Amino acid sequence: MKTRPLSLVSAFALAICVVPAWAADPLPSWNDTATKKAIITFVESVTTKGSPDFVPPAERIATFDNDGTLWSEKPVYFQLIFAIDRVKALAPQHPEWKDQEPFASLLKGDLEAALAGGEKAVAEIVMATHAGMTTEEFEKMGKEWIATARHPQTKRLYTEMVYQPMLEFLAYLRANGFKTFIVSGGGIEFMRPWTEAVYGIPPEQVVGSSIKTRFEMRDDGPVLVRLPEMNFVDDKEGKPIGIHSHIGRRPIAAFGNSDGDLQMLKWTAAGSGPRFCLLVHHTDAQRE
Amino acid sequence: MKTRPLSLVSAFALAICVVPAWAADPLPSWNDTATKKAIITFVESVTTKGSPDFVPPAERIATFDNDGTLWSEKPVYFQLIFAIDRVKALAPQHPEWKDQEPFASLLKGDLEAALAGGEKAVAEIVMATHAGMTTEEFEKMGKEWIATARHPQTKRLYTEMVYQPMLEFLAYLRANGFKTFIVSGGGIEFMRPWTEAVYGIPPEQVVGSSIKTRFEMRDDGPVLVRLPEMNFVDDKEGKPIGIHSHIGRRPIAAFGNSDGDLQMLKWTAAGSGPRFCLLVHHTDAQRE
């Protein structure tokens, strides 16, 4: 059989279809480094039909840590600032907090003293501020805070403290058929109300830490009540467990910035076929 | 400003775009009942731009029970048959089971006696057959079973014991921009290996019951080991909790067949805007 040469019209149609994908740099904020090249080479190798490394779209799962990877975590985790703001808002209803740690120190603005109690102190702050309301009430609180609270140094909204190169990277992966997930030690219900608008990641693609909830039928309908009891810690060994539980497939690419992400990266790298794992180290405080 | 009349060409282009969607009955196996009409009216009302009930695609979440809703659950839950087959396969390594309930009765083929021990007996069967291996080993077992095991009465593969009207319904919803999820009391890892091929529902859209897992670094790489401890029961009050945990949005449509689905239906119906909830009652044993 002779192959039929493309007509001029078909060739032109092909050209106008193909050109836009390559015409512009998909990662304009990235410096031209070996890392950038490696990313683009990886994406091309798994998306090119006929390539030995081709991965079907359904299996193009990429997972991202949030704190320090997609948005800043300085001076402290932003969710901790949310919790502190909630402690201040709730203080009038808790006069006993004036003499009770870690709340007493928090209310005096002494974060270091408040956190001196270690994990126990953090758990007390989390449960006092994140439990005891319905999931809808908590979502409303989170939404109001994220829409109005300002970073202590930059005075920007926290949703403006995200990394532009990572936004480009998320969009680039999605344009190439990847499904992008957040896998964060942060609270799943703290993140979900804003990740779609800020990162383009919908709630069902957010994996995070959680407290238990209880289903209750009330006079005005069913609710889920947030209980002061941990359900799942999505950090370190928890990240592969959270990925397995929520996604049910092993990612082919994973991105983190800390020790808490190592197990996720190892779990990702251990799969068969091409894998891409990256520890992000944000150093460009100026452009941030 | 005058409105510009559509040119003949545009009108024709519009016609050939629109016709295929309505030309054929999207639910050919469904009898022409009020239920079928209500479904189509609902789907049209939430997908028609400008309709007061319009729902953006991202929020078109539909959840389906599995056992008795998408596939048969007669004579017993198919996952229980899988567990019994596993008990038989493992029996040579467990000579003590000959004198130990519920295994002794199971091995004699007396299911009723085996289940006389109630929930405790079921838990023992589940843990003996579903725990103690890595997640990859369990997935392999499940895949082999589902590809070869036959229904005791029909002698068909279990994946052929699915309801044709529900397959059409899933496809119809997806063609209208819905994201379809399974929310089942069955094991999440039992379902995930085959739901995509059978129902078009990918692993990350399957919510189910689960046992705990532990992350372990072994010489040949990281694994998740399945532990003999319940993690989550995705039934009754668990269904809204599972939906909230995995999906993070309230469904606008939910489908079940039993008391175990009532809380999911109530949770779905309690959202604002248009909702569709259906208790499926399969009665057509002949066509099944």
Coordinates of C-alpha atoms in Angstrom, one line a residue:
Chain A
M1 CA 0.0 0.0 0.0
K2 CA 1.3 3.4 -0.9
T3 CA 1.1 6.1 1.7
R4 CA -0.9 9.0 0.6
P5 CA 0.9 12.3 0.9
L6 CA -0.8 14.9 3.1
S7 CA -2.5 17.6 1.0
L8 CA -1.3 21.1 1.6
V9 CA -4.6 21.9 3.3
S10 CA -4.2 19.0 5.7
A11 CA -0.6 19.9 6.4
F12 CA -1.6 23.5 7.1
A13 CA -4.5 22.3 9.4
L14 CA -2.0 20.1 11.2
A15 CA 0.4 23.0 11.6
I16 CA -2.2 25.3 13.1
C17 CA -3.3 22.6 15.5
V18 CA 0.2 21.7 16.6
V19 CA 2.0 25.0 16.7
P20 CA 0.1 26.6 19.7
A21 CA 1.1 23.8 22.0
W22 CA 4.8 24.5 21.5
A23 CA 4.9 28.1 20.4
A24 CA 5.0 29.5 23.9
D25 CA 7.1 28.5 26.9
P26 CA 4.7 26.6 29.2
L27 CA 6.7 27.5 32.2
P28 CA 7.7 31.2 31.6
S29 CA 8.6 31.9 35.3
W30 CA 11.0 29.0 35.4
N31 CA 14.7 29.7 34.9
D32 CA 16.3 27.6 32.1
T33 CA 17.8 24.9 34.3
A34 CA 18.3 21.2 34.1
T35 CA 15.2 20.8 36.3
K36 CA 13.0 22.6 33.8
K37 CA 14.4 20.6 31.0
A38 CA 13.9 17.3 32.9
I39 CA 10.2 18.2 33.6
I40 CA 9.4 19.0 30.0
T41 CA 11.3 15.9 28.8
F42 CA 9.3 13.8 31.3
V43 CA 5.9 15.2 30.3
E44 CA 6.7 14.8 26.6
S45 CA 7.8 11.2 27.1
V46 CA 4.7 10.1 29.0
T47 CA 2.3 11.9 26.6
T48 CA 3.7 11.1 23.2
K49 CA 1.8 8.2 21.6
G50 CA 4.2 5.5 20.6
S51 CA 6.8 6.6 23.1
P52 CA 8.1 3.6 25.1
D53 CA 7.2 5.7 28.2
F54 CA 3.7 6.6 27.1
V55 CA 1.2 6.6 30.0
P56 CA -2.6 6.7 29.3
P57 CA -4.3 9.9 30.6
A58 CA -6.2 8.0 33.3
E59 CA -2.9 7.1 35.0
R60 CA -1.3 10.5 34.8
I61 CA -1.7 11.3 38.5
A62 CA 0.5 14.0 40.0
T63 CA 0.5 14.8 43.7
F64 CA 1.6 18.0 45.3
D65 CA 2.4 18.9 48.9
N66 CA 0.8 22.3 49.8
D67 CA 2.7 24.1 52.6
G68 CA 6.0 25.3 51.3
T69 CA 5.4 23.6 47.9
L70 CA 2.4 25.4 46.4
W71 CA 2.2 28.3 48.8
S72 CA 4.5 29.8 51.5
E73 CA 4.8 28.4 55.0
K74 CA 6.6 31.3 56.5
P75 CA 6.7 32.6 59.2
V76 CA 4.5 29.6 60.3
Y77 CA 2.0 27.3 58.7
F78 CA -0.9 29.6 57.6
Q79 CA -3.4 27.2 59.1
L80 CA -1.8 27.8 62.5
I81 CA -2.4 31.6 62.0
F82 CA -6.1 30.7 61.2
A83 CA -6.2 28.7 64.4
I84 CA -4.7 31.6 66.4
D85 CA -7.2 34.1 64.9
R86 CA -10.0 31.6 65.9
V87 CA -8.7 31.5 69.4
K88 CA -8.8 35.3 69.6
A89 CA -12.3 35.3 68.2
L90 CA -13.5 32.6 70.6
A91 CA -11.7 34.1 73.7
P92 CA -14.7 36.1 75.0
Q93 CA -16.6 32.8 75.3
H94 CA -13.7 31.2 77.1
P95 CA -12.6 33.4 80.1
E96 CA -10.7 30.4 81.5
W97 CA -8.2 30.6 78.6
K98 CA -6.6 33.7 80.3
D99 CA -4.9 31.3 82.7
Q100 CA -4.8 28.2 80.7
E101 CA -1.9 27.2 78.3
P102 CA -1.5 27.1 75.4
F103 CA -4.3 29.7 75.1
A104 CA -2.9 32.2 77.6
S105 CA 0.3 32.6 75.7
L106 CA -1.4 32.7 72.4
L107 CA -3.7 35.5 73.6
K108 CA -0.6 37.4 74.8
G109 CA 0.8 37.0 71.3
D110 CA 3.6 34.7 72.5
L111 CA 3.5 31.9 69.9
E112 CA 6.8 30.4 71.1
A113 CA 5.6 29.9 74.6
A114 CA 2.3 28.6 73.4
L115 CA 4.0 26.0 71.3
A116 CA 6.4 25.0 74.0
G117 CA 3.9 22.3 75.0
G118 CA 4.7 20.5 71.7
E119 CA 2.2 18.3 69.9
K120 CA -0.1 18.3 72.9
A121 CA -0.4 22.1 72.7
V122 CA -0.9 22.1 69.0
A123 CA -3.6 19.4 69.3
E124 CA -5.4 21.5 72.0
I125 CA -5.3 24.6 69.7
V126 CA -6.6 22.6 66.7
M127 CA -9.4 20.9 68.6
A128 CA -10.6 24.1 70.3
T129 CA -10.8 25.9 67.0
H130 CA -11.5 23.2 64.4
A131 CA -14.1 21.0 66.2
G132 CA -17.5 21.5 67.8
M133 CA -19.3 22.9 64.8
T134 CA -20.9 21.4 61.7
T135 CA -18.9 20.9 58.5
E136 CA -20.9 23.7 56.9
E137 CA -20.2 26.1 59.7
F138 CA -16.5 25.3 59.6
E139 CA -16.4 25.8 55.8
K140 CA -18.0 29.2 56.2
M141 CA -15.4 30.2 58.9
G142 CA -12.5 29.0 56.6
K143 CA -13.9 30.9 53.6
E144 CA -14.4 34.1 55.5
W145 CA -10.8 33.9 56.9
I146 CA -9.2 33.1 53.6
A147 CA -11.0 35.9 51.9
T148 CA -10.0 38.6 54.5
A149 CA -7.0 37.6 56.6
R150 CA -3.6 39.2 55.7
H151 CA -0.1 37.8 55.9
P152 CA 1.7 39.4 58.8
Q153 CA 4.7 40.6 56.7
T154 CA 3.5 41.1 53.1
K155 CA 0.0 42.2 54.1
R156 CA -1.3 40.2 51.2
L157 CA -4.2 37.7 51.2
Y158 CA -2.8 34.2 51.9
T159 CA -4.1 33.0 48.6
E160 CA -1.8 35.5 47.0
M161 CA 1.2 33.9 48.8
V162 CA 1.2 31.0 46.2
Y163 CA 4.2 30.3 44.0
Q164 CA 3.7 31.5 40.4
P165 CA 6.1 28.8 38.9
M166 CA 4.0 26.1 40.6
L167 CA 0.7 27.5 39.3
E168 CA 2.2 27.4 35.8
F169 CA 3.4 23.9 36.4
L170 CA 0.0 22.7 37.6
A171 CA -1.6 24.2 34.5
Y172 CA 1.1 22.7 32.2
L173 CA 0.5 19.2 33.7
R174 CA -3.3 19.5 33.3
A175 CA -3.0 20.7 29.7
N176 CA -1.1 17.5 29.2
G177 CA -3.9 15.3 30.5
F178 CA -2.6 15.0 34.1
K179 CA -5.0 14.9 37.1
T180 CA -3.4 17.1 39.8
F181 CA -3.9 16.3 43.5
I182 CA -2.9 18.1 46.7
V183 CA -1.5 15.7 49.4
S184 CA -0.9 17.9 52.4
G185 CA -0.4 17.6 56.1
G186 CA -2.8 20.5 56.4
G187 CA -6.5 20.1 57.2
I188 CA -8.5 18.7 54.3
E189 CA -11.5 20.9 55.1
F190 CA -9.3 24.0 55.6
M191 CA -8.0 23.7 52.1
R192 CA -11.0 22.5 50.0
P193 CA -13.0 25.7 50.0
W194 CA -10.4 27.6 48.0
T195 CA -8.1 25.2 46.2
E196 CA -10.3 25.1 43.1
A197 CA -10.2 28.9 42.6
V198 CA -6.5 29.3 43.5
Y199 CA -4.9 26.2 42.1
G200 CA -7.6 24.7 39.8
I201 CA -7.7 21.7 42.0
P202 CA -11.3 20.6 43.0
P203 CA -12.2 19.4 46.5
E204 CA -12.3 15.7 45.4
Q205 CA -8.7 16.0 44.5
V206 CA -7.5 17.3 47.9
V207 CA -6.1 14.9 50.4
G208 CA -5.2 16.1 53.8
S209 CA -5.3 15.6 57.6
S210 CA -8.8 15.3 59.2
I211 CA -10.7 15.0 62.4
K212 CA -13.6 12.6 62.9
T213 CA -17.2 13.7 62.1
R214 CA -20.5 12.3 63.3
F215 CA -23.7 12.2 61.2
E216 CA -26.7 13.8 63.1
M217 CA -30.3 14.2 62.1
R218 CA -31.4 17.6 63.4
D219 CA -34.8 19.3 63.2
D220 CA -33.7 21.3 60.2
G221 CA -32.0 18.4 58.4
P222 CA -28.9 16.2 58.5
V223 CA -25.5 17.6 59.5
L224 CA -22.0 16.3 60.0
V225 CA -20.5 17.5 63.4
R226 CA -16.8 17.9 63.7
L227 CA -15.5 16.0 66.7
P228 CA -12.4 16.8 68.8
E229 CA -10.6 13.5 67.7
M230 CA -8.0 13.0 65.0
N231 CA -9.1 10.8 62.1
F232 CA -6.0 10.8 59.9
V233 CA -2.6 12.5 59.8
D234 CA -1.6 13.0 56.2
D235 CA 2.1 13.5 56.8
K236 CA 5.2 11.3 56.4
E237 CA 4.1 7.6 56.4
G238 CA 0.5 9.0 56.2
K239 CA 1.0 10.4 52.7
P240 CA 1.3 7.1 50.8
I241 CA -1.6 5.8 52.9
G242 CA -3.7 8.9 52.1
I243 CA -2.9 8.6 48.4
H244 CA -3.9 5.0 48.4
S245 CA -7.1 5.6 50.3
H246 CA -8.2 8.7 48.3
I247 CA -6.8 8.1 44.8
G248 CA -6.3 4.3 44.7
R249 CA -3.5 4.6 42.1
R250 CA 0.1 5.3 42.5
P251 CA 1.1 8.8 41.2
I252 CA 3.6 9.0 38.3
A253 CA 4.9 12.4 39.6
A254 CA 5.1 13.8 43.1
F255 CA 6.3 17.2 44.4
G256 CA 7.2 18.2 48.0
N257 CA 9.5 20.4 49.9
S258 CA 10.3 18.6 53.2
D259 CA 10.9 15.5 55.2
G260 CA 7.2 15.0 55.5
D261 CA 7.1 14.4 51.8
L262 CA 9.9 11.8 51.5
Q263 CA 7.6 8.7 51.9
M264 CA 5.3 10.1 49.2
L265 CA 8.2 10.6 46.9
K266 CA 9.6 7.1 47.6
W267 CA 6.1 5.5 47.1
T268 CA 5.8 7.4 43.8
A269 CA 9.3 6.5 42.6
A270 CA 8.8 2.8 43.4
G271 CA 6.2 2.3 40.7
S272 CA 7.0 0.7 37.4
G273 CA 7.5 2.9 34.3
P274 CA 8.6 6.5 34.2
R275 CA 8.4 8.5 37.4
F276 CA 9.2 12.1 38.3
C277 CA 9.8 13.2 41.9
L278 CA 11.0 16.6 42.9
L279 CA 11.8 18.3 46.2
V280 CA 11.1 22.0 45.6
H281 CA 13.3 24.4 47.4
H282 CA 12.0 28.0 47.1
T283 CA 14.8 30.4 47.4
D284 CA 13.6 33.4 45.5
A285 CA 12.1 35.4 48.4
Q286 CA 12.4 38.5 46.2
R287 CA 10.0 37.5 43.4
E288 CA 7.7 35.7 45.9
Chain B
M1 CA -28.9 46.8 18.8
K2 CA -30.6 44.6 16.3
T3 CA -30.1 40.9 16.8
R4 CA -28.4 39.3 13.8
P5 CA -30.3 36.4 12.3
L6 CA -28.4 33.1 12.2
S7 CA -27.2 32.3 8.7
L8 CA -28.4 29.1 7.1
V9 CA -25.0 27.7 7.5
S10 CA -24.8 28.4 11.2
A11 CA -28.3 27.1 11.7
F12 CA -27.4 23.9 9.9
A13 CA -24.2 23.6 12.0
L14 CA -26.2 24.1 15.1
A15 CA -28.7 21.4 14.0
I16 CA -26.1 18.8 13.3
C17 CA -24.4 19.5 16.7
V18 CA -27.7 19.3 18.6
V19 CA -29.5 16.5 16.9
P20 CA -27.3 13.5 18.0
A21 CA -27.8 14.3 21.7
W22 CA -31.6 13.8 21.4
A23 CA -31.9 11.6 18.4
A24 CA -31.6 8.3 20.3
D25 CA -33.2 7.3 23.7
P26 CA -30.3 7.7 26.2
L27 CA -31.9 5.0 28.4
P28 CA -33.2 2.4 25.9
S29 CA -33.5 -0.4 28.5
W30 CA -35.7 1.7 30.8
N31 CA -39.5 1.3 30.6
D32 CA -41.4 4.5 29.8
T33 CA -42.4 5.3 33.4
A34 CA -42.7 8.5 35.5
T35 CA -39.3 7.6 37.0
K36 CA -37.6 7.7 33.6
K37 CA -39.3 11.0 32.7
A38 CA -38.3 12.5 36.1
I39 CA -34.7 11.5 35.5
I40 CA -34.5 13.1 32.1
T41 CA -36.3 16.2 33.3
F42 CA -33.9 16.6 36.2
V43 CA -30.8 16.1 34.0
E44 CA -32.1 18.6 31.4
S45 CA -33.0 21.2 34.1
V46 CA -29.5 21.1 35.7
T47 CA -27.6 21.1 32.4
T48 CA -29.6 23.8 30.5
K49 CA -27.8 27.1 30.6
G50 CA -30.2 29.8 31.7
S51 CA -32.4 27.3 33.5
P52 CA -33.1 28.4 37.1
D53 CA -31.9 25.0 38.2
F54 CA -28.7 25.1 36.2
V55 CA -25.7 23.5 38.0
P56 CA -22.1 24.1 36.9
P57 CA -20.4 20.8 35.7
A58 CA -18.0 20.8 38.6
E59 CA -20.9 20.5 41.0
R60 CA -22.7 17.7 39.1
I61 CA -21.8 15.0 41.5
A62 CA -23.8 11.7 41.4
T63 CA -23.2 8.9 43.9
F64 CA -24.3 5.3 43.5
D65 CA -24.4 2.4 46.0
N66 CA -23.0 -0.7 44.4
D67 CA -24.4 -4.0 45.9
G68 CA -28.0 -4.3 44.7
T69 CA -27.9 -1.0 42.9
L70 CA -25.3 -1.4 40.2
W71 CA -24.8 -5.1 40.4
S72 CA -26.7 -8.0 41.9
E73 CA -26.4 -8.9 45.6
K74 CA -28.1 -12.3 45.4
P75 CA -27.8 -14.9 46.8
V76 CA -25.3 -13.1 49.1
Y77 CA -22.9 -10.1 48.7
F78 CA -20.4 -11.1 46.0
Q79 CA -17.5 -9.9 48.2
L80 CA -18.6 -12.6 50.8
I81 CA -18.3 -15.2 48.1
F82 CA -14.8 -13.9 47.3
A83 CA -14.0 -14.2 51.1
I84 CA -15.3 -17.8 51.2
D85 CA -13.2 -18.7 48.1
R86 CA -10.2 -17.2 49.9
V87 CA -10.9 -19.2 53.0
K88 CA -10.9 -22.4 50.9
A89 CA -7.7 -21.4 49.2
L90 CA -6.0 -20.6 52.5
A91 CA -7.3 -23.6 54.4
P92 CA -4.3 -25.9 53.7
Q93 CA -2.2 -23.3 55.6
H94 CA -4.7 -23.2 58.5
P95 CA -5.4 -26.8 59.6
E96 CA -6.8 -25.3 62.9
W97 CA -9.8 -23.9 60.8
K98 CA -11.3 -27.5 60.6
D99 CA -12.4 -27.1 64.3
Q100 CA -12.7 -23.3 64.5
E101 CA -15.8 -21.3 63.7
P102 CA -16.8 -19.6 61.5
F103 CA -14.2 -21.3 59.3
A104 CA -15.2 -24.9 60.1
S105 CA -18.8 -24.3 58.9
L106 CA -17.6 -22.3 55.8
L107 CA -15.3 -25.1 54.8
K108 CA -18.2 -27.6 55.1
G109 CA -20.3 -25.3 52.8
D110 CA -22.7 -24.3 55.6
L111 CA -22.8 -20.5 55.2
E112 CA -25.8 -20.1 57.5
A113 CA -24.0 -21.8 60.4
A114 CA -20.8 -19.8 59.6
L115 CA -22.7 -16.5 59.8
A116 CA -24.7 -17.5 62.9
G117 CA -21.9 -15.7 64.9
G118 CA -23.1 -12.4 63.5
E119 CA -20.9 -9.4 63.0
K120 CA -18.0 -11.0 64.9
A121 CA -18.0 -14.0 62.5
V122 CA -18.1 -11.7 59.5
A123 CA -15.2 -9.6 60.9
E124 CA -13.1 -12.8 61.4
I125 CA -13.8 -14.0 57.9
V126 CA -12.9 -10.5 56.5
M127 CA -9.7 -10.1 58.5
A128 CA -8.5 -13.7 57.7
T129 CA -8.9 -13.1 54.0
H130 CA -8.5 -9.4 53.4
A131 CA -5.5 -8.6 55.8
G132 CA -2.0 -9.7 56.2
M133 CA -0.7 -9.0 52.7
T134 CA 0.4 -5.8 50.8
T135 CA -2.1 -3.7 48.9
E136 CA -0.5 -4.9 45.7
E137 CA -0.8 -8.5 46.6
F138 CA -4.5 -8.0 47.6
E139 CA -5.2 -6.2 44.3
K140 CA -3.7 -9.1 42.4
M141 CA -5.9 -11.6 44.3
G142 CA -9.0 -9.5 43.7
K143 CA -8.3 -9.1 40.0
E144 CA -7.7 -12.9 39.5
W145 CA -10.9 -13.7 41.3
I146 CA -13.1 -11.2 39.5
A147 CA -11.7 -12.4 36.1
T148 CA -12.4 -16.1 36.7
A149 CA -15.0 -16.7 39.5
R150 CA -18.5 -17.6 38.4
H151 CA -21.9 -16.8 40.0
P152 CA -23.3 -19.9 41.6
Q153 CA -26.6 -19.8 39.8
T154 CA -26.1 -18.0 36.5
K155 CA -22.5 -19.3 36.0
R156 CA -21.6 -15.9 34.7
L157 CA -18.6 -13.7 35.7
Y158 CA -19.7 -11.4 38.5
T159 CA -18.8 -8.4 36.3
E160 CA -21.6 -9.7 34.0
M161 CA -24.1 -9.5 36.9
V162 CA -24.4 -5.8 36.5
Y163 CA -27.7 -4.0 35.7
Q164 CA -27.8 -2.8 32.0
P165 CA -30.3 0.1 32.8
M166 CA -27.8 1.4 35.4
L167 CA -24.9 1.2 33.0
E168 CA -26.9 3.3 30.5
F169 CA -27.8 5.7 33.3
L170 CA -24.1 6.2 34.4
A171 CA -23.2 6.8 30.8
Y172 CA -26.1 9.3 30.3
L173 CA -25.1 11.3 33.4
R174 CA -21.4 11.4 32.3
A175 CA -22.4 12.5 28.8
N176 CA -24.2 15.4 30.6
G177 CA -21.1 16.5 32.5
F178 CA -21.8 14.6 35.8
K179 CA -18.9 13.0 37.7
T180 CA -20.2 9.5 38.9
F181 CA -19.0 8.0 42.2
I182 CA -19.6 4.7 43.9
V183 CA -20.3 5.0 47.6
S184 CA -20.6 1.4 48.8
G185 CA -20.5 -0.6 52.0
G186 CA -18.2 -3.0 50.1
G187 CA -14.5 -2.9 50.3
I188 CA -12.9 0.0 48.5
E189 CA -9.9 -2.1 47.5
F190 CA -12.1 -5.0 46.4
M191 CA -14.0 -2.7 44.0
R192 CA -11.3 -0.4 42.6
P193 CA -9.5 -2.9 40.3
W194 CA -12.5 -3.4 38.1
T195 CA -14.9 -0.5 38.4
E196 CA -13.3 1.5 35.6
A197 CA -13.6 -1.3 33.0
V198 CA -17.1 -2.3 34.1
Y199 CA -18.8 1.0 35.1
G200 CA -16.5 3.6 33.7
I201 CA -15.8 4.8 37.3
P202 CA -12.1 5.3 38.0
P203 CA -10.5 4.2 41.3
E204 CA -10.4 7.8 42.7
Q205 CA -14.2 8.0 42.3
V206 CA -14.8 4.9 44.4
V207 CA -15.7 5.3 48.1
G208 CA -16.0 2.2 50.3
S209 CA -15.3 0.4 53.5
S210 CA -11.6 -0.1 54.4
I211 CA -9.2 -1.7 56.8
K212 CA -6.1 0.1 58.1
T213 CA -2.8 0.0 56.3
R214 CA 0.8 0.5 57.4
F215 CA 3.6 2.0 55.4
E216 CA 6.8 -0.2 55.5
M217 CA 10.2 0.2 53.8
R218 CA 11.3 -3.2 52.7
D219 CA 14.5 -4.2 50.9
D220 CA 12.8 -4.2 47.6
G221 CA 11.0 -0.9 48.2
P222 CA 8.1 0.7 50.1
V223 CA 4.8 -1.3 50.6
L224 CA 1.5 -0.7 52.3
V225 CA 0.6 -3.7 54.5
R226 CA -3.1 -4.4 55.1
L227 CA -3.8 -4.7 58.9
P228 CA -6.6 -6.7 60.6
E229 CA -8.3 -3.6 61.9
M230 CA -11.3 -1.7 60.5
N231 CA -10.5 1.8 59.3
F232 CA -13.9 2.9 58.0
V233 CA -17.4 1.4 57.6
D234 CA -19.0 3.1 54.6
D235 CA -22.6 2.2 55.4
K236 CA -25.6 4.0 56.9
E237 CA -24.3 7.1 58.8
G238 CA -20.9 6.3 57.2
K239 CA -22.0 7.1 53.7
P240 CA -22.4 10.9 54.2
I241 CA -19.1 10.8 56.2
G242 CA -17.4 8.9 53.4
I243 CA -18.8 11.3 50.8
H244 CA -17.7 14.3 52.7
S245 CA -14.2 12.8 53.3
H246 CA -13.6 11.6 49.7
I247 CA -15.5 14.1 47.6
G248 CA -15.8 17.1 49.7
R249 CA -19.0 18.3 48.0
R250 CA -22.6 17.3 48.5
P251 CA -24.0 15.2 45.6
I252 CA -26.9 16.6 43.6
A253 CA -28.1 13.1 42.8
A254 CA -27.8 9.8 44.8
F255 CA -29.0 6.3 44.1
G256 CA -29.3 3.3 46.4
N257 CA -31.4 0.3 47.1
S258 CA -31.5 -0.3 50.9
D259 CA -31.7 1.0 54.4
G260 CA -27.9 1.4 54.3
D261 CA -28.4 4.2 51.7
L262 CA -31.0 6.3 53.5
Q263 CA -28.5 8.6 55.2
M264 CA -26.8 9.2 51.8
L265 CA -30.1 10.1 50.2
K266 CA -31.1 12.3 53.1
W267 CA -27.7 14.1 53.0
T268 CA -28.0 14.6 49.3
A269 CA -31.6 15.8 49.4
A270 CA -30.8 18.3 52.1
G271 CA -28.6 20.4 49.9
S272 CA -30.0 23.6 48.3
G273 CA -31.1 23.6 44.7
P274 CA -32.4 20.8 42.6
R275 CA -31.7 17.3 43.9
F276 CA -32.5 13.8 42.7
C277 CA -32.6 10.8 45.0
L278 CA -33.8 7.3 44.0
L279 CA -34.2 4.0 45.7
V280 CA -33.7 1.4 43.0
H281 CA -35.8 -1.8 43.3
H282 CA -34.7 -4.4 40.8
T283 CA -37.6 -6.7 40.1
D284 CA -36.8 -7.9 36.6
A285 CA -35.0 -11.2 37.4
Q286 CA -35.8 -12.5 33.9
R287 CA -33.9 -9.8 32.0
E288 CA -31.1 -9.7 34.6

